[in-house]
């Protein structure tokens, strides 16, 4: 059996140059209630050992993050998600929030969200 190389293109894009990571911002209703939940979706990975992490305003943030188990799709590739919870006032003050997918020995993939460019 020939094993596939674990490369970042192991996280596959769908469409024209689309990122394998998607970061979803908090809803306006949630922000009005004082909290901000962000979701990072990673799709098309192989092998299954990719890890998702968050950076808020350039620094790491893992204390308020939760991670799903990987899900094996019918195409033989894996998908994951990670959720980051922040106070709404912190979300409004930061310059950026980044989700990073990494695998030991490989280049990482990132997707950054600018809170000031989101329509909320």
N, CA, C and O atoms as a GROMACS GRO file, in nm:
protein
  480
    1UNK      N    1   0.084  -0.117   0.000
    1UNK     CA    2   0.000   0.000   0.000
    1UNK      C    3   0.088   0.123   0.000
    1UNK      O    4   0.180   0.133   0.081
    2UNK      N    5   0.062   0.215  -0.089
    2UNK     CA    6   0.139   0.339  -0.098
    2UNK      C    7   0.066   0.445  -0.017
    2UNK      O    8  -0.052   0.471  -0.041
    3UNK      N    9   0.137   0.506   0.080
    3UNK     CA   10   0.072   0.609   0.159
    3UNK      C   11   0.083   0.743   0.088
    3UNK      O   12   0.184   0.773   0.024
    4UNK      N   13  -0.021   0.822   0.102
    4UNK     CA   14  -0.021   0.955   0.041
    4UNK      C   15   0.065   1.047   0.126
    4UNK      O   16   0.063   1.037   0.249
    5UNK      N   17   0.141   1.137   0.064
    5UNK     CA   18   0.221   1.230   0.144
    5UNK      C   19   0.130   1.324   0.221
    5UNK      O   20   0.025   1.364   0.173
    6UNK      N   21   0.173   1.358   0.343
    6UNK     CA   22   0.094   1.452   0.422
    6UNK      C   23   0.145   1.592   0.390
    6UNK      O   24   0.245   1.637   0.445
    7UNK      N   25   0.076   1.657   0.302
    7UNK     CA   26   0.115   1.790   0.258
    7UNK      C   27  -0.001   1.882   0.283
    7UNK      O   28  -0.115   1.837   0.300
    8UNK      N   29   0.026   2.009   0.287
    8UNK     CA   30  -0.081   2.100   0.317
    8UNK      C   31  -0.181   2.102   0.205
    8UNK      O   32  -0.298   2.133   0.228
    9UNK      N   33  -0.139   2.072   0.087
    9UNK     CA   34  -0.240   2.057  -0.015
    9UNK      C   35  -0.323   1.934   0.020
    9UNK      O   36  -0.424   1.906  -0.045
   10UNK      N   37  -0.279   1.860   0.126
   10UNK     CA   38  -0.361   1.756   0.183
   10UNK      C   39  -0.489   1.813   0.240
   10UNK      O   40  -0.587   1.741   0.260
   11UNK      N   41  -0.488   1.944   0.267
   11UNK     CA   42  -0.613   2.014   0.296
   11UNK      C   43  -0.655   2.073   0.164
   11UNK      O   44  -0.596   2.171   0.118
   12UNK      N   45  -0.755   2.016   0.103
   12UNK     CA   46  -0.786   2.054  -0.034
   12UNK      C   47  -0.884   2.170  -0.041
   12UNK      O   48  -0.972   2.184   0.044
   13UNK      N   49  -0.867   2.250  -0.143
   13UNK     CA   50  -0.957   2.361  -0.169
   13UNK      C   51  -1.067   2.313  -0.262
   13UNK      O   52  -1.047   2.224  -0.344
   14UNK      N   53  -1.182   2.374  -0.248
   14UNK     CA   54  -1.288   2.345  -0.342
   14UNK      C   55  -1.311   2.471  -0.424
   14UNK      O   56  -1.330   2.579  -0.367
   15UNK      N   57  -1.309   2.461  -0.552
   15UNK     CA   58  -1.330   2.579  -0.635
   15UNK      C   59  -1.200   2.646  -0.669
   15UNK      O   60  -1.092   2.590  -0.649
   16UNK      N   61  -1.208   2.766  -0.721
   16UNK     CA   62  -1.091   2.840  -0.769
   16UNK      C   63  -1.015   2.903  -0.654
   16UNK      O   64  -1.049   3.013  -0.610
   17UNK      N   65  -0.914   2.836  -0.606
   17UNK     CA   66  -0.828   2.892  -0.504
   17UNK      C   67  -0.895   2.914  -0.370
   17UNK      O   68  -0.841   2.987  -0.286
   18UNK      N   69  -1.008   2.855  -0.346
   18UNK     CA   70  -1.077   2.871  -0.219
   18UNK      C   71  -0.992   2.810  -0.108
   18UNK      O   72  -0.926   2.708  -0.128
   19UNK      N   73  -0.997   2.872   0.008
   19UNK     CA   74  -0.921   2.822   0.121
   19UNK      C   75  -0.987   2.696   0.178
   19UNK      O   76  -1.109   2.686   0.179
   20UNK      N   77  -0.906   2.601   0.225
   20UNK     CA   78  -0.962   2.484   0.292
   20UNK      C   79  -1.013   2.518   0.432
   20UNK      O   80  -1.075   2.435   0.498
   21UNK      N   81  -0.985   2.643   0.478
   21UNK     CA   82  -1.034   2.689   0.608
   21UNK      C   83  -1.139   2.796   0.587
   21UNK      O   84  -1.126   2.882   0.499
   22UNK      N   85  -1.242   2.792   0.667
   22UNK     CA   86  -1.344   2.895   0.666
   22UNK      C   87  -1.364   2.940   0.809
   22UNK      O   88  -1.383   2.857   0.898
   23UNK      N   89  -1.360   3.071   0.833
   23UNK     CA   90  -1.384   3.125   0.965
   23UNK      C   91  -1.517   3.200   0.961
   23UNK      O   92  -1.536   3.292   0.882
   24UNK      N   93  -1.610   3.158   1.046
   24UNK     CA   94  -1.741   3.220   1.053
   24UNK      C   95  -1.746   3.316   1.171
   24UNK      O   96  -1.711   3.278   1.283
   25UNK      N   97  -1.789   3.442   1.149
   25UNK     CA   98  -1.794   3.541   1.256
   25UNK      C   99  -1.916   3.522   1.345
   25UNK      O  100  -2.007   3.446   1.312
   26UNK      N  101  -1.917   3.591   1.458
   26UNK     CA  102  -2.034   3.584   1.546
   26UNK      C  103  -2.153   3.656   1.482
   26UNK      O  104  -2.136   3.742   1.396
   27UNK      N  105  -2.272   3.620   1.524
   27UNK     CA  106  -2.392   3.685   1.472
   27UNK      C  107  -2.415   3.817   1.546
   27UNK      O  108  -2.372   3.833   1.660
   28UNK      N  109  -2.483   3.912   1.481
   28UNK     CA  110  -2.516   4.039   1.547
   28UNK      C  111  -2.598   4.016   1.675
   28UNK      O  112  -2.579   4.086   1.775
   29UNK      N  113  -2.689   3.919   1.673
   29UNK     CA  114  -2.771   3.890   1.791
   29UNK      C  115  -2.685   3.844   1.908
   29UNK      O  116  -2.709   3.883   2.023
   30UNK      N  117  -2.587   3.760   1.879
   30UNK     CA  118  -2.498   3.712   1.985
   30UNK      C  119  -2.416   3.827   2.043
   30UNK      O  120  -2.397   3.835   2.164
   31UNK      N  121  -2.366   3.914   1.957
   31UNK     CA  122  -2.286   4.028   2.004
   31UNK      C  123  -2.369   4.119   2.094
   31UNK      O  124  -2.316   4.174   2.191
   32UNK      N  125  -2.496   4.136   2.064
   32UNK     CA  126  -2.583   4.219   2.147
   32UNK      C  127  -2.599   4.158   2.286
   32UNK      O  128  -2.628   4.230   2.382
   33UNK      N  129  -2.580   4.028   2.297
   33UNK     CA  130  -2.592   3.961   2.426
   33UNK      C  131  -2.458   3.953   2.500
   33UNK      O  132  -2.450   3.895   2.608
   34UNK      N  133  -2.352   4.012   2.441
   34UNK     CA  134  -2.225   4.023   2.512
   34UNK      C  135  -2.123   3.915   2.485
   34UNK      O  136  -2.019   3.911   2.551
   35UNK      N  137  -2.149   3.826   2.391
   35UNK     CA  138  -2.050   3.722   2.362
   35UNK      C  139  -2.026   3.713   2.211
   35UNK      O  140  -2.105   3.762   2.131
   36UNK      N  141  -1.916   3.648   2.176
   36UNK     CA  142  -1.879   3.631   2.035
   36UNK      C  143  -1.824   3.490   2.017
   36UNK      O  144  -1.720   3.455   2.074
   37UNK      N  145  -1.893   3.410   1.937
   37UNK     CA  146  -1.849   3.274   1.908
   37UNK      C  147  -1.805   3.270   1.762
   37UNK      O  148  -1.882   3.303   1.672
   38UNK      N  149  -1.680   3.228   1.740
   38UNK     CA  150  -1.627   3.213   1.604
   38UNK      C  151  -1.607   3.065   1.578
   38UNK      O  152  -1.570   2.990   1.668
   39UNK      N  153  -1.631   3.023   1.455
   39UNK     CA  154  -1.616   2.883   1.418
   39UNK      C  155  -1.518   2.874   1.302
   39UNK      O  156  -1.531   2.946   1.203
   40UNK      N  157  -1.422   2.784   1.313
   40UNK     CA  158  -1.327   2.756   1.206
   40UNK      C  159  -1.358   2.617   1.152
   40UNK      O  160  -1.358   2.519   1.227
   41UNK      N  161  -1.384   2.609   1.021
   41UNK     CA  162  -1.412   2.482   0.956
   41UNK      C  163  -1.295   2.447   0.865
   41UNK      O  164  -1.255   2.528   0.782
   42UNK      N  165  -1.240   2.328   0.880
   42UNK     CA  166  -1.131   2.280   0.794
   42UNK      C  167  -1.184   2.160   0.719
   42UNK      O  168  -1.245   2.070   0.777
   43UNK      N  169  -1.159   2.157   0.588
   43UNK     CA  170  -1.212   2.046   0.510
   43UNK      C  171  -1.109   1.992   0.412
   43UNK      O  172  -1.021   2.065   0.366
   44UNK      N  173  -1.121   1.865   0.383
   44UNK     CA  174  -1.039   1.802   0.280
   44UNK      C  175  -0.901   1.760   0.324
   44UNK      O  176  -0.811   1.749   0.241
   45UNK      N  177  -0.881   1.736   0.453
   45UNK     CA  178  -0.748   1.701   0.502
   45UNK      C  179  -0.717   1.553   0.495
   45UNK      O  180  -0.806   1.469   0.503
   46UNK      N  181  -0.588   1.523   0.481
   46UNK     CA  182  -0.540   1.387   0.485
   46UNK      C  183  -0.392   1.395   0.520
   46UNK      O  184  -0.321   1.467   0.449
   47UNK      N  185  -0.340   1.332   0.618
   47UNK     CA  186  -0.404   1.241   0.712
   47UNK      C  187  -0.488   1.315   0.815
   47UNK      O  188  -0.510   1.436   0.804
   48UNK      N  189  -0.536   1.241   0.916
   48UNK     CA  190  -0.631   1.298   1.011
   48UNK      C  191  -0.566   1.372   1.127
   48UNK      O  192  -0.637   1.419   1.216
   49UNK      N  193  -0.435   1.386   1.131
   49UNK     CA  194  -0.368   1.446   1.247
   49UNK      C  195  -0.355   1.598   1.242
   49UNK      O  196  -0.283   1.653   1.325
   50UNK      N  197  -0.418   1.667   1.152
   50UNK     CA  198  -0.413   1.813   1.147
   50UNK      C  199  -0.472   1.869   1.276
   50UNK      O  200  -0.570   1.816   1.328
   51UNK      N  201  -0.412   1.977   1.326
   51UNK     CA  202  -0.460   2.043   1.447
   51UNK      C  203  -0.503   2.185   1.412
   51UNK      O  204  -0.439   2.252   1.331
   52UNK      N  205  -0.611   2.230   1.473
   52UNK     CA  206  -0.658   2.367   1.456
   52UNK      C  207  -0.624   2.447   1.580
   52UNK      O  208  -0.639   2.399   1.692
   53UNK      N  209  -0.579   2.571   1.559
   53UNK     CA  210  -0.552   2.660   1.672
   53UNK      C  211  -0.594   2.801   1.634
   53UNK      O  212  -0.619   2.830   1.516
   54UNK      N  213  -0.602   2.889   1.733
   54UNK     CA  214  -0.650   3.026   1.713
   54UNK      C  215  -0.544   3.126   1.756
   54UNK      O  216  -0.466   3.100   1.848
   55UNK      N  217  -0.540   3.239   1.688
   55UNK     CA  218  -0.460   3.353   1.729
   55UNK      C  219  -0.553   3.474   1.730
   55UNK      O  220  -0.620   3.504   1.631
   56UNK      N  221  -0.556   3.542   1.844
   56UNK     CA  222  -0.641   3.660   1.859
   56UNK      C  223  -0.550   3.781   1.870
   56UNK      O  224  -0.472   3.792   1.964
   57UNK      N  225  -0.560   3.873   1.773
   57UNK     CA  226  -0.474   3.991   1.774
   57UNK      C  227  -0.327   3.958   1.768
   57UNK      O  228  -0.245   4.034   1.820
   58UNK      N  229  -0.290   3.846   1.707
   58UNK     CA  230  -0.150   3.807   1.694
   58UNK      C  231  -0.101   3.710   1.800
   58UNK      O  232  -0.001   3.643   1.778
   59UNK      N  233  -0.169   3.702   1.915
   59UNK     CA  234  -0.127   3.610   2.021
   59UNK      C  235  -0.211   3.483   2.020
   59UNK      O  236  -0.322   3.482   1.966
   60UNK      N  237  -0.159   3.377   2.078
   60UNK     CA  238  -0.232   3.250   2.083
   60UNK      C  239  -0.348   3.259   2.180
   60UNK      O  240  -0.343   3.330   2.280
   61UNK      N  241  -0.453   3.185   2.149
   61UNK     CA  242  -0.569   3.179   2.238
   61UNK      C  243  -0.625   3.037   2.233
   61UNK      O  244  -0.692   2.999   2.137
   62UNK      N  245  -0.598   2.961   2.337
   62UNK     CA  246  -0.648   2.824   2.339
   62UNK      C  247  -0.740   2.799   2.456
   62UNK      O  248  -0.813   2.700   2.457
   63UNK      N  249  -0.740   2.889   2.555
   63UNK     CA  250  -0.819   2.864   2.675
   63UNK      C  251  -0.969   2.865   2.649
   63UNK      O  252  -1.044   2.796   2.717
   64UNK      N  253  -1.013   2.943   2.551
   64UNK     CA  254  -1.157   2.953   2.526
   64UNK      C  255  -1.196   2.883   2.396
   64UNK      O  256  -1.299   2.916   2.336
   65UNK      N  257  -1.115   2.787   2.352
   65UNK     CA  258  -1.143   2.717   2.227
   65UNK      C  259  -1.182   2.572   2.255
   65UNK      O  260  -1.130   2.510   2.348
   66UNK      N  261  -1.273   2.520   2.173
   66UNK     CA  262  -1.306   2.378   2.179
   66UNK      C  263  -1.291   2.321   2.039
   66UNK      O  264  -1.308   2.392   1.940
   67UNK      N  265  -1.259   2.193   2.030
   67UNK     CA  266  -1.230   2.130   1.902
   67UNK      C  267  -1.315   2.005   1.884
   67UNK      O  268  -1.340   1.930   1.978
   68UNK      N  269  -1.360   1.984   1.760
   68UNK     CA  270  -1.437   1.864   1.730
   68UNK      C  271  -1.342   1.750   1.695
   68UNK      O  272  -1.225   1.772   1.665
   69UNK      N  273  -1.396   1.630   1.698
   69UNK     CA  274  -1.322   1.516   1.644
   69UNK      C  275  -1.328   1.524   1.493
   69UNK      O  276  -1.421   1.583   1.436
   70UNK      N  277  -1.229   1.466   1.427
   70UNK     CA  278  -1.232   1.467   1.281
   70UNK      C  279  -1.344   1.378   1.229
   70UNK      O  280  -1.380   1.278   1.290
   71UNK      N  281  -1.397   1.417   1.114
   71UNK     CA  282  -1.503   1.340   1.050
   71UNK      C  283  -1.450   1.294   0.914
   71UNK      O  284  -1.401   1.375   0.836
   72UNK      N  285  -1.460   1.164   0.888
   72UNK     CA  286  -1.415   1.109   0.761
   72UNK      C  287  -1.528   1.118   0.661
   72UNK      O  288  -1.636   1.062   0.682
   73UNK      N  289  -1.503   1.188   0.550
   73UNK     CA  290  -1.603   1.202   0.446
   73UNK      C  291  -1.603   1.085   0.351
   73UNK      O  292  -1.512   1.001   0.353
   74UNK      N  293  -1.704   1.078   0.267
   74UNK     CA  294  -1.716   0.968   0.170
   74UNK      C  295  -1.603   0.971   0.067
   74UNK      O  296  -1.578   0.871  -0.001
   75UNK      N  297  -1.535   1.089   0.054
   75UNK     CA  298  -1.423   1.100  -0.040
   75UNK      C  299  -1.291   1.054   0.022
   75UNK      O  300  -1.187   1.062  -0.044
   76UNK      N  301  -1.293   1.007   0.148
   76UNK     CA  302  -1.172   0.960   0.213
   76UNK      C  303  -1.090   1.072   0.277
   76UNK      O  304  -0.979   1.047   0.325
   77UNK      N  305  -1.142   1.192   0.277
   77UNK     CA  306  -1.073   1.305   0.340
   77UNK      C  307  -1.145   1.343   0.469
   77UNK      O  308  -1.262   1.311   0.490
   78UNK      N  309  -1.071   1.413   0.556
   78UNK     CA  310  -1.122   1.448   0.687
   78UNK      C  311  -1.165   1.593   0.694
   78UNK      O  312  -1.118   1.677   0.617
   79UNK      N  313  -1.256   1.622   0.787
   79UNK     CA  314  -1.299   1.759   0.817
   79UNK      C  315  -1.298   1.775   0.968
   79UNK      O  316  -1.318   1.679   1.042
   80UNK      N  317  -1.275   1.899   1.015
   80UNK     CA  318  -1.272   1.932   1.157
   80UNK      C  319  -1.335   2.067   1.177
   80UNK      O  320  -1.359   2.142   1.082
   81UNK      N  321  -1.361   2.098   1.303
   81UNK     CA  322  -1.404   2.234   1.337
   81UNK      C  323  -1.348   2.269   1.473
   81UNK      O  324  -1.316   2.183   1.555
   82UNK      N  325  -1.336   2.399   1.495
   82UNK     CA  326  -1.293   2.452   1.623
   82UNK      C  327  -1.378   2.575   1.651
   82UNK      O  328  -1.408   2.653   1.561
   83UNK      N  329  -1.416   2.591   1.776
   83UNK     CA  330  -1.500   2.704   1.817
   83UNK      C  331  -1.423   2.786   1.919
   83UNK      O  332  -1.366   2.733   2.014
   84UNK      N  333  -1.424   2.918   1.898
   84UNK     CA  334  -1.357   3.011   1.990
   84UNK      C  335  -1.462   3.103   2.049
   84UNK      O  336  -1.539   3.164   1.976
   85UNK      N  337  -1.464   3.114   2.181
   85UNK     CA  338  -1.558   3.202   2.250
   85UNK      C  339  -1.483   3.321   2.309
   85UNK      O  340  -1.385   3.304   2.382
   86UNK      N  341  -1.530   3.440   2.276
   86UNK     CA  342  -1.470   3.563   2.326
   86UNK      C  343  -1.580   3.652   2.382
   86UNK      O  344  -1.695   3.642   2.341
   87UNK      N  345  -1.545   3.741   2.476
   87UNK     CA  346  -1.640   3.846   2.514
   87UNK      C  347  -1.659   3.939   2.392
   87UNK      O  348  -1.565   3.962   2.317
   88UNK      N  349  -1.780   3.990   2.374
   88UNK     CA  350  -1.809   4.076   2.259
   88UNK      C  351  -1.718   4.198   2.254
   88UNK      O  352  -1.676   4.239   2.146
   89UNK      N  353  -1.686   4.256   2.370
   89UNK     CA  354  -1.599   4.374   2.369
   89UNK      C  355  -1.458   4.341   2.322
   89UNK      O  356  -1.394   4.425   2.258
   90UNK      N  357  -1.409   4.221   2.351
   90UNK     CA  358  -1.276   4.181   2.302
   90UNK      C  359  -1.279   4.163   2.150
   90UNK      O  360  -1.188   4.207   2.080
   91UNK      N  361  -1.385   4.100   2.098
   91UNK     CA  362  -1.401   4.080   1.954
   91UNK      C  363  -1.398   4.214   1.882
   91UNK      O  364  -1.336   4.226   1.776
   92UNK      N  365  -1.465   4.315   1.938
   92UNK     CA  366  -1.473   4.446   1.874
   92UNK      C  367  -1.341   4.522   1.878
   92UNK      O  368  -1.318   4.610   1.796
   93UNK      N  369  -1.253   4.488   1.975
   93UNK     CA  370  -1.127   4.560   1.992
   93UNK      C  371  -1.009   4.500   1.916
   93UNK      O  372  -0.914   4.572   1.883
   94UNK      N  373  -1.011   4.371   1.888
   94UNK     CA  374  -0.894   4.307   1.825
   94UNK      C  375  -0.882   4.347   1.678
   94UNK      O  376  -0.980   4.381   1.613
   95UNK      N  377  -0.758   4.341   1.627
   95UNK     CA  378  -0.733   4.372   1.486
   95UNK      C  379  -0.766   4.254   1.396
   95UNK      O  380  -0.808   4.273   1.282
   96UNK      N  381  -0.745   4.132   1.447
   96UNK     CA  382  -0.770   4.014   1.364
   96UNK      C  383  -0.783   3.891   1.452
   96UNK      O  384  -0.736   3.887   1.565
   97UNK      N  385  -0.850   3.790   1.395
   97UNK     CA  386  -0.860   3.658   1.456
   97UNK      C  387  -0.822   3.559   1.346
   97UNK      O  388  -0.878   3.563   1.236
   98UNK      N  389  -0.727   3.470   1.376
   98UNK     CA  390  -0.675   3.377   1.277
   98UNK      C  391  -0.695   3.233   1.323
   98UNK      O  392  -0.668   3.199   1.438
   99UNK      N  393  -0.743   3.151   1.232
   99UNK     CA  394  -0.749   3.007   1.255
   99UNK      C  395  -0.633   2.945   1.176
   99UNK      O  396  -0.610   2.979   1.060
  100UNK      N  397  -0.561   2.855   1.240
  100UNK     CA  398  -0.445   2.792   1.177
  100UNK      C  399  -0.458   2.641   1.182
  100UNK      O  400  -0.487   2.584   1.288
  101UNK      N  401  -0.438   2.576   1.069
  101UNK     CA  402  -0.434   2.430   1.061
  101UNK      C  403  -0.289   2.390   1.045
  101UNK      O  404  -0.219   2.440   0.956
  102UNK      N  405  -0.242   2.299   1.131
  102UNK     CA  406  -0.101   2.261   1.125
  102UNK      C  407  -0.086   2.110   1.143
  102UNK      O  408  -0.169   2.042   1.205
  103UNK      N  409   0.021   2.061   1.088
  103UNK     CA  410   0.060   1.921   1.099
  103UNK      C  411   0.210   1.919   1.116
  103UNK      O  412   0.280   1.987   1.042
  104UNK      N  413   0.260   1.844   1.212
  104UNK     CA  414   0.403   1.840   1.240
  104UNK      C  415   0.485   1.820   1.114
  104UNK      O  416   0.461   1.727   1.037
  105UNK      N  417   0.582   1.908   1.094
  105UNK     CA  418   0.672   1.897   0.979
  105UNK      C  419   0.618   1.954   0.850
  105UNK      O  420   0.684   1.943   0.746
  106UNK      N  421   0.499   2.014   0.852
  106UNK     CA  422   0.437   2.068   0.731
  106UNK      C  423   0.414   2.218   0.747
  106UNK      O  424   0.408   2.269   0.858
  107UNK      N  425   0.400   2.286   0.636
  107UNK     CA  426   0.363   2.427   0.638
  107UNK      C  427   0.218   2.437   0.684
  107UNK      O  428   0.136   2.352   0.650
  108UNK      N  429   0.188   2.541   0.761
  108UNK     CA  430   0.050   2.555   0.809
  108UNK      C  431  -0.034   2.636   0.711
  108UNK      O  432   0.018   2.706   0.624
  109UNK      N  433  -0.165   2.624   0.726
  109UNK     CA  434  -0.260   2.701   0.648
  109UNK      C  435  -0.334   2.791   0.745
  109UNK      O  436  -0.373   2.746   0.853
  110UNK      N  437  -0.354   2.917   0.710
  110UNK     CA  438  -0.426   3.008   0.798
  110UNK      C  439  -0.539   3.078   0.724
  110UNK      O  440  -0.536   3.095   0.602
  111UNK      N  441  -0.637   3.118   0.802
  111UNK     CA  442  -0.746   3.202   0.751
  111UNK      C  443  -0.770   3.308   0.856
  111UNK      O  444  -0.796   3.276   0.973
  112UNK      N  445  -0.761   3.436   0.816
  112UNK     CA  446  -0.774   3.547   0.910
  112UNK      C  447  -0.903   3.622   0.885
  112UNK      O  448  -0.944   3.644   0.771
  113UNK      N  449  -0.966   3.662   0.993
  113UNK     CA  450  -1.089   3.738   0.988
  113UNK      C  451  -1.064   3.872   1.056
  113UNK      O  452  -1.013   3.876   1.168
  114UNK      N  453  -1.099   3.980   0.990
  114UNK     CA  454  -1.086   4.116   1.046
  114UNK      C  455  -1.222   4.156   1.102
  114UNK      O  456  -1.317   4.174   1.026
  115UNK      N  457  -1.233   4.170   1.234
  115UNK     CA  458  -1.362   4.205   1.293
  115UNK      C  459  -1.419   4.335   1.240
  115UNK      O  460  -1.541   4.353   1.237
  116UNK      N  461  -1.333   4.427   1.199
  116UNK     CA  462  -1.379   4.558   1.153
  116UNK      C  463  -1.435   4.554   1.012
  116UNK      O  464  -1.503   4.648   0.970
  117UNK      N  465  -1.407   4.447   0.938
  117UNK     CA  466  -1.460   4.437   0.802
  117UNK      C  467  -1.584   4.349   0.794
  117UNK      O  468  -1.645   4.334   0.688
  118UNK      N  469  -1.622   4.290   0.910
  118UNK     CA  470  -1.744   4.207   0.914
  118UNK      C  471  -1.864   4.298   0.934
  118UNK      O  472  -1.860   4.391   1.015
  119UNK      N  473  -1.971   4.271   0.861
  119UNK     CA  474  -2.091   4.352   0.882
  119UNK      C  475  -2.169   4.293   0.998
  119UNK      O  476  -2.239   4.192   0.985
  120UNK      N  477  -2.157   4.358   1.111
  120UNK     CA  478  -2.231   4.314   1.229
  120UNK      C  479  -2.306   4.430   1.289
  120UNK      O  480  -2.376   4.414   1.389
   0.00000   0.00000   0.00000
